[in-house]
PDB file of C-alpha atoms in Angstrom:
ATOM      1  CA  MET A   1      25.794 -36.472  28.017  1.00 51.00           C
ATOM      2  CA  SER A   2      28.071 -34.814  25.478  1.00 54.00           C
ATOM      3  CA  ASN A   3      31.625 -33.674  26.016  1.00 59.00           C
ATOM      4  CA  PRO A   4      32.428 -29.967  26.285  1.00 58.00           C
ATOM      5  CA  PRO A   5      33.518 -28.364  23.003  1.00 55.00           C
ATOM      6  CA  GLU A   6      37.209 -28.416  22.283  1.00 58.00           C
ATOM      7  CA  TYR A   7      37.227 -24.805  21.064  1.00 54.00           C
ATOM      8  CA  PRO A   8      34.583 -22.813  22.957  1.00 54.00           C
ATOM      9  CA  HIS A   9      34.386 -19.951  20.440  1.00 56.00           C
ATOM     10  CA  ASP A  10      34.111 -22.135  17.337  1.00 54.00           C
ATOM     11  CA  PRO A  11      30.727 -21.270  15.706  1.00 53.00           C
ATOM     12  CA  SER A  12      30.571 -24.649  13.981  1.00 57.00           C
ATOM     13  CA  GLN A  13      30.296 -26.480  17.323  1.00 56.00           C
ATOM     14  CA  GLN A  14      27.111 -26.557  19.395  1.00 55.00           C
ATOM     15  CA  PRO A  15      27.205 -25.173  22.945  1.00 55.00           C
ATOM     16  CA  TYR A  16      27.770 -27.733  25.666  1.00 55.00           C
ATOM     17  CA  GLY A  17      24.658 -29.759  26.496  1.00 55.00           C
ATOM     18  CA  GLN A  18      22.415 -28.397  23.690  1.00 55.00           C
ATOM     19  CA  GLN A  19      20.924 -30.250  20.785  1.00 56.00           C
ATOM     20  CA  PRO A  20      21.639 -29.016  17.251  1.00 54.00           C
ATOM     21  CA  GLN A  21      18.890 -26.785  15.846  1.00 56.00           C
ATOM     22  CA  GLN A  22      17.636 -26.422  12.301  1.00 57.00           C
ATOM     23  CA  PRO A  23      18.472 -22.955  10.943  1.00 55.00           C
ATOM     24  CA  TYR A  24      15.691 -20.703   9.742  1.00 53.00           C
ATOM     25  CA  GLN A  25      15.358 -20.836   5.971  1.00 54.00           C
ATOM     26  CA  GLN A  26      14.504 -17.649   4.129  1.00 51.00           C
ATOM     27  CA  PRO A  27      11.639 -17.870   1.631  1.00 50.00           C
ATOM     28  CA  GLN A  28      12.694 -17.839  -2.010  1.00 53.00           C
ATOM     29  CA  SER A  29       9.978 -15.437  -3.174  1.00 49.00           C
ATOM     30  CA  GLY A  30       7.006 -13.528  -1.910  1.00 48.00           C
ATOM     31  CA  GLY A  31       7.411 -11.325   1.109  1.00 49.00           C
ATOM     32  CA  TYR A  32       6.396 -13.599   3.901  1.00 49.00           C
ATOM     33  CA  PRO A  33       7.644 -16.954   5.151  1.00 50.00           C
ATOM     34  CA  GLY A  34       6.304 -19.864   3.187  1.00 47.00           C
ATOM     35  CA  ALA A  35       5.606 -18.007  -0.041  1.00 46.00           C
ATOM     36  CA  ALA A  36       8.072 -20.185  -1.938  1.00 48.00           C
ATOM     37  CA  SER A  37       6.573 -23.408  -0.664  1.00 48.00           C
ATOM     38  CA  GLY A  38       3.140 -22.963  -2.184  1.00 48.00           C
ATOM     39  CA  GLY A  39       1.620 -20.972   0.648  1.00 48.00           C
ATOM     40  CA  GLN A  40       2.762 -23.229   3.486  1.00 49.00           C
ATOM     41  CA  TYR A  41       3.933 -21.117   6.391  1.00 49.00           C
ATOM     42  CA  TYR A  42       7.247 -21.700   8.137  1.00 52.00           C
ATOM     43  CA  GLN A  43       6.677 -23.819  11.209  1.00 54.00           C
ATOM     44  CA  GLN A  44       9.073 -24.143  14.126  1.00 56.00           C
ATOM     45  CA  PRO A  45       9.748 -27.681  15.289  1.00 58.00           C
ATOM     46  CA  GLY A  46       7.572 -28.724  18.219  1.00 59.00           C
ATOM     47  CA  VAL A  47       4.923 -26.032  17.646  1.00 52.00           C
ATOM     48  CA  PRO A  48       1.512 -27.190  16.390  1.00 53.00           C
ATOM     49  CA  PRO A  49       0.639 -25.886  12.927  1.00 52.00           C
ATOM     50  CA  GLN A  50      -1.705 -22.912  12.681  1.00 54.00           C
ATOM     51  CA  GLN A  51      -3.984 -22.111   9.811  1.00 50.00           C
ATOM     52  CA  PRO A  52      -4.581 -18.499   8.774  1.00 46.00           C
ATOM     53  CA  GLN A  53      -7.725 -17.196  10.411  1.00 49.00           C
ATOM     54  CA  GLY A  54     -10.559 -15.280   8.868  1.00 47.00           C
ATOM     55  CA  GLY A  55     -11.197 -17.501   5.878  1.00 46.00           C
ATOM     56  CA  TYR A  56      -9.522 -15.138   3.432  1.00 45.00           C
ATOM     57  CA  ALA A  57      -8.335 -16.787   0.282  1.00 47.00           C
ATOM     58  CA  GLN A  58      -5.441 -15.501  -1.789  1.00 48.00           C
ATOM     59  CA  PRO A  59      -6.834 -13.235  -4.474  1.00 50.00           C
ATOM     60  CA  ALA A  60      -6.259 -14.474  -7.957  1.00 53.00           C
ATOM     61  CA  SER A  61      -4.222 -11.964  -9.836  1.00 57.00           C
ATOM     62  CA  THR A  62      -6.659 -10.711 -12.404  1.00 67.00           C
ATOM     63  CA  GLY A  63      -6.383  -7.950 -14.929  1.00 71.00           C
ATOM     64  CA  PHE A  64      -7.967  -4.549 -14.735  1.00 67.00           C
ATOM     65  CA  PHE A  65     -11.355  -5.640 -16.065  1.00 64.00           C
ATOM     66  CA  GLY A  66     -11.371  -8.722 -13.839  1.00 69.00           C
ATOM     67  CA  ALA A  67     -10.839  -6.473 -10.812  1.00 67.00           C
ATOM     68  CA  LEU A  68     -13.414  -3.992 -12.133  1.00 68.00           C
ATOM     69  CA  PHE A  69     -16.121  -6.662 -12.196  1.00 72.00           C
ATOM     70  CA  ASP A  70     -15.062  -8.391  -8.962  1.00 69.00           C
ATOM     71  CA  PHE A  71     -18.318  -8.233  -7.031  1.00 67.00           C
ATOM     72  CA  SER A  72     -16.723  -9.506  -3.812  1.00 69.00           C
ATOM     73  CA  PHE A  73     -14.425  -6.423  -3.787  1.00 67.00           C
ATOM     74  CA  ARG A  74     -11.326  -8.465  -2.946  1.00 70.00           C
ATOM     75  CA  GLU A  75      -9.194  -6.446  -5.370  1.00 71.00           C
ATOM     76  CA  PHE A  76      -9.169  -2.688  -5.555  1.00 75.00           C
ATOM     77  CA  VAL A  77      -9.408  -0.790  -8.815  1.00 80.00           C
ATOM     78  CA  THR A  78      -8.871   2.617  -7.236  1.00 81.00           C
ATOM     79  CA  THR A  79      -5.200   2.006  -6.516  1.00 81.00           C
ATOM     80  CA  ARG A  80      -4.663   1.175 -10.185  1.00 83.00           C
ATOM     81  CA  ILE A  81      -6.437   4.212 -11.659  1.00 87.00           C
ATOM     82  CA  ILE A  82      -5.668   6.892  -9.068  1.00 91.00           C
ATOM     83  CA  LYS A  83      -2.982   8.514 -11.262  1.00 92.00           C
ATOM     84  CA  ILE A  84      -5.364   8.746 -14.208  1.00 93.00           C
ATOM     85  CA  LEU A  85      -8.078  10.209 -11.965  1.00 92.00           C
ATOM     86  CA  PHE A  86      -5.653  12.817 -10.654  1.00 95.00           C
ATOM     87  CA  ILE A  87      -4.615  13.823 -14.184  1.00 96.00           C
ATOM     88  CA  LEU A  88      -8.256  14.093 -15.289  1.00 96.00           C
ATOM     89  CA  TRP A  89      -9.085  16.148 -12.209  1.00 96.00           C
ATOM     90  CA  LEU A  90      -6.149  18.490 -12.947  1.00 97.00           C
ATOM     91  CA  VAL A  91      -7.408  18.921 -16.514  1.00 97.00           C
ATOM     92  CA  LEU A  92     -10.861  19.868 -15.170  1.00 97.00           C
ATOM     93  CA  ILE A  93      -9.272  22.325 -12.749  1.00 97.00           C
ATOM     94  CA  GLY A  94      -7.306  23.761 -15.702  1.00 97.00           C
ATOM     95  CA  PHE A  95     -10.520  24.299 -17.675  1.00 97.00           C
ATOM     96  CA  TRP A  96     -12.082  25.966 -14.644  1.00 97.00           C
ATOM     97  CA  PHE A  97      -9.004  28.186 -14.304  1.00 97.00           C
ATOM     98  CA  ILE A  98      -9.097  29.225 -17.968  1.00 97.00           C
ATOM     99  CA  GLY A  99     -12.825  30.005 -17.731  1.00 97.00           C
ATOM    100  CA  GLY A 100     -12.289  32.037 -14.570  1.00 96.00           C
ATOM    101  CA  LEU A 101      -9.352  33.863 -16.134  1.00 96.00           C
ATOM    102  CA  VAL A 102     -11.420  34.820 -19.192  1.00 96.00           C
ATOM    103  CA  ALA A 103     -14.276  35.950 -16.938  1.00 95.00           C
ATOM    104  CA  ALA A 104     -11.925  38.015 -14.765  1.00 95.00           C
ATOM    105  CA  ILE A 105     -10.366  39.740 -17.786  1.00 94.00           C
ATOM    106  CA  ALA A 106     -13.815  40.466 -19.217  1.00 95.00           C
ATOM    107  CA  MET A 107     -14.911  41.841 -15.860  1.00 94.00           C
ATOM    108  CA  MET A 108     -11.815  44.077 -15.641  1.00 93.00           C
ATOM    109  CA  SER A 109     -12.899  45.910 -18.789  1.00 92.00           C
ATOM    110  CA  GLU A 110     -16.091  47.062 -17.020  1.00 93.00           C
ATOM    111  CA  ALA A 111     -15.081  47.237 -13.363  1.00 93.00           C
ATOM    112  CA  PHE A 112     -11.356  46.935 -12.807  1.00 93.00           C
ATOM    113  CA  PHE A 113     -11.432  46.355  -9.047  1.00 94.00           C
ATOM    114  CA  ALA A 114     -14.123  43.632  -9.259  1.00 94.00           C
ATOM    115  CA  GLY A 115     -12.240  41.945 -12.120  1.00 94.00           C
ATOM    116  CA  PHE A 116      -8.990  42.093 -10.157  1.00 94.00           C
ATOM    117  CA  LEU A 117     -10.646  40.487  -7.125  1.00 96.00           C
ATOM    118  CA  THR A 118     -12.110  37.814  -9.397  1.00 95.00           C
ATOM    119  CA  LEU A 119      -8.654  37.150 -10.840  1.00 95.00           C
ATOM    120  CA  LEU A 120      -7.179  36.768  -7.346  1.00 97.00           C
ATOM    121  CA  GLY A 121     -10.060  34.480  -6.399  1.00 97.00           C
ATOM    122  CA  VAL A 122      -9.473  32.320  -9.468  1.00 97.00           C
ATOM    123  CA  LEU A 123      -5.729  32.034  -8.745  1.00 97.00           C
ATOM    124  CA  VAL A 124      -6.200  31.221  -5.052  1.00 97.00           C
ATOM    125  CA  GLY A 125      -9.134  28.893  -5.760  1.00 97.00           C
ATOM    126  CA  THR A 126      -7.135  26.979  -8.358  1.00 97.00           C
ATOM    127  CA  ALA A 127      -4.157  26.547  -6.030  1.00 97.00           C
ATOM    128  CA  ILE A 128      -6.379  25.417  -3.152  1.00 97.00           C
ATOM    129  CA  SER A 129      -8.328  22.975  -5.307  1.00 97.00           C
ATOM    130  CA  VAL A 130      -5.122  21.357  -6.645  1.00 97.00           C
ATOM    131  CA  LEU A 131      -3.730  21.070  -3.120  1.00 97.00           C
ATOM    132  CA  LEU A 132      -6.941  19.699  -1.587  1.00 97.00           C
ATOM    133  CA  SER A 133      -7.504  17.176  -4.365  1.00 95.00           C
ATOM    134  CA  ARG A 134      -3.945  15.879  -3.925  1.00 95.00           C
ATOM    135  CA  VAL A 135      -4.443  15.566  -0.152  1.00 96.00           C
ATOM    136  CA  VAL A 136      -7.767  13.750  -0.554  1.00 95.00           C
ATOM    137  CA  LEU A 137      -6.324  11.288  -3.071  1.00 94.00           C
ATOM    138  CA  GLU A 138      -3.304  10.639  -0.825  1.00 94.00           C
ATOM    139  CA  LEU A 139      -5.616   9.939   2.118  1.00 95.00           C
ATOM    140  CA  LEU A 140      -7.572   7.545  -0.068  1.00 93.00           C
ATOM    141  CA  ILE A 141      -4.390   5.689  -1.016  1.00 93.00           C
ATOM    142  CA  VAL A 142      -3.365   5.514   2.657  1.00 94.00           C
ATOM    143  CA  VAL A 143      -6.690   3.864   3.518  1.00 92.00           C
ATOM    144  CA  PHE A 144      -6.214   1.300   0.748  1.00 88.00           C
ATOM    145  CA  ARG A 145      -2.633   0.559   1.853  1.00 90.00           C
ATOM    146  CA  ILE A 146      -3.780   0.068   5.433  1.00 92.00           C
ATOM    147  CA  SER A 147      -6.385  -2.379   4.152  1.00 88.00           C
ATOM    148  CA  GLU A 148      -3.799  -4.287   2.095  1.00 86.00           C
ATOM    149  CA  ASP A 149      -1.381  -4.453   5.045  1.00 90.00           C
ATOM    150  CA  LEU A 150      -4.093  -5.698   7.407  1.00 91.00           C
ATOM    151  CA  THR A 151      -5.102  -8.327   4.862  1.00 86.00           C
ATOM    152  CA  ALA A 152      -1.481  -9.509   4.627  1.00 88.00           C
ATOM    153  CA  ILE A 153      -1.225  -9.683   8.423  1.00 91.00           C
ATOM    154  CA  ARG A 154      -4.505 -11.615   8.580  1.00 89.00           C
ATOM    155  CA  ARG A 155      -3.222 -14.087   5.973  1.00 87.00           C
ATOM    156  CA  ARG A 156      -0.046 -14.632   7.957  1.00 88.00           C
ATOM    157  CA  GLY A 157      -2.168 -15.530  10.959  1.00 83.00           C
ATOM    158  CA  ASP A 158      -0.928 -12.784  13.273  1.00 63.00           C
ATOM    159  CA  MET A 159      -4.456 -11.451  13.814  1.00 58.00           C
TER     160      MET A 159
END
């Protein structure tokens, strides 16, 4: 049996009757324990080792074209090109707006009230289509992020 500590509030001394413990070591890189040690997970002493379940391998970091032709769909291309898709969609909405604006002005020369209603419809339709396309793309990104987070949890072995 060990003797009681001389200074009870000294953090360098172990509490009376307890064995010294190994401190937890933070991983050097990655975002999860064990990333710095080549994929080996941190293991507490006295606990049997666990392997990640589900059989998911770490995806190789490939380029855009490697992910595009990944037939196992382990890497997502959508998250990489979503900004470009949104810009292209806004350009198409802009062309639709310009066409509707020209049609509304042409219609105003023959029937002012019908042309004015068409102009209002074009303005409201453009605003709604920009808003809805942004919402749909954000929902799509949320689904992909949920998938990536669940994959990370599965790799850690928590599920």
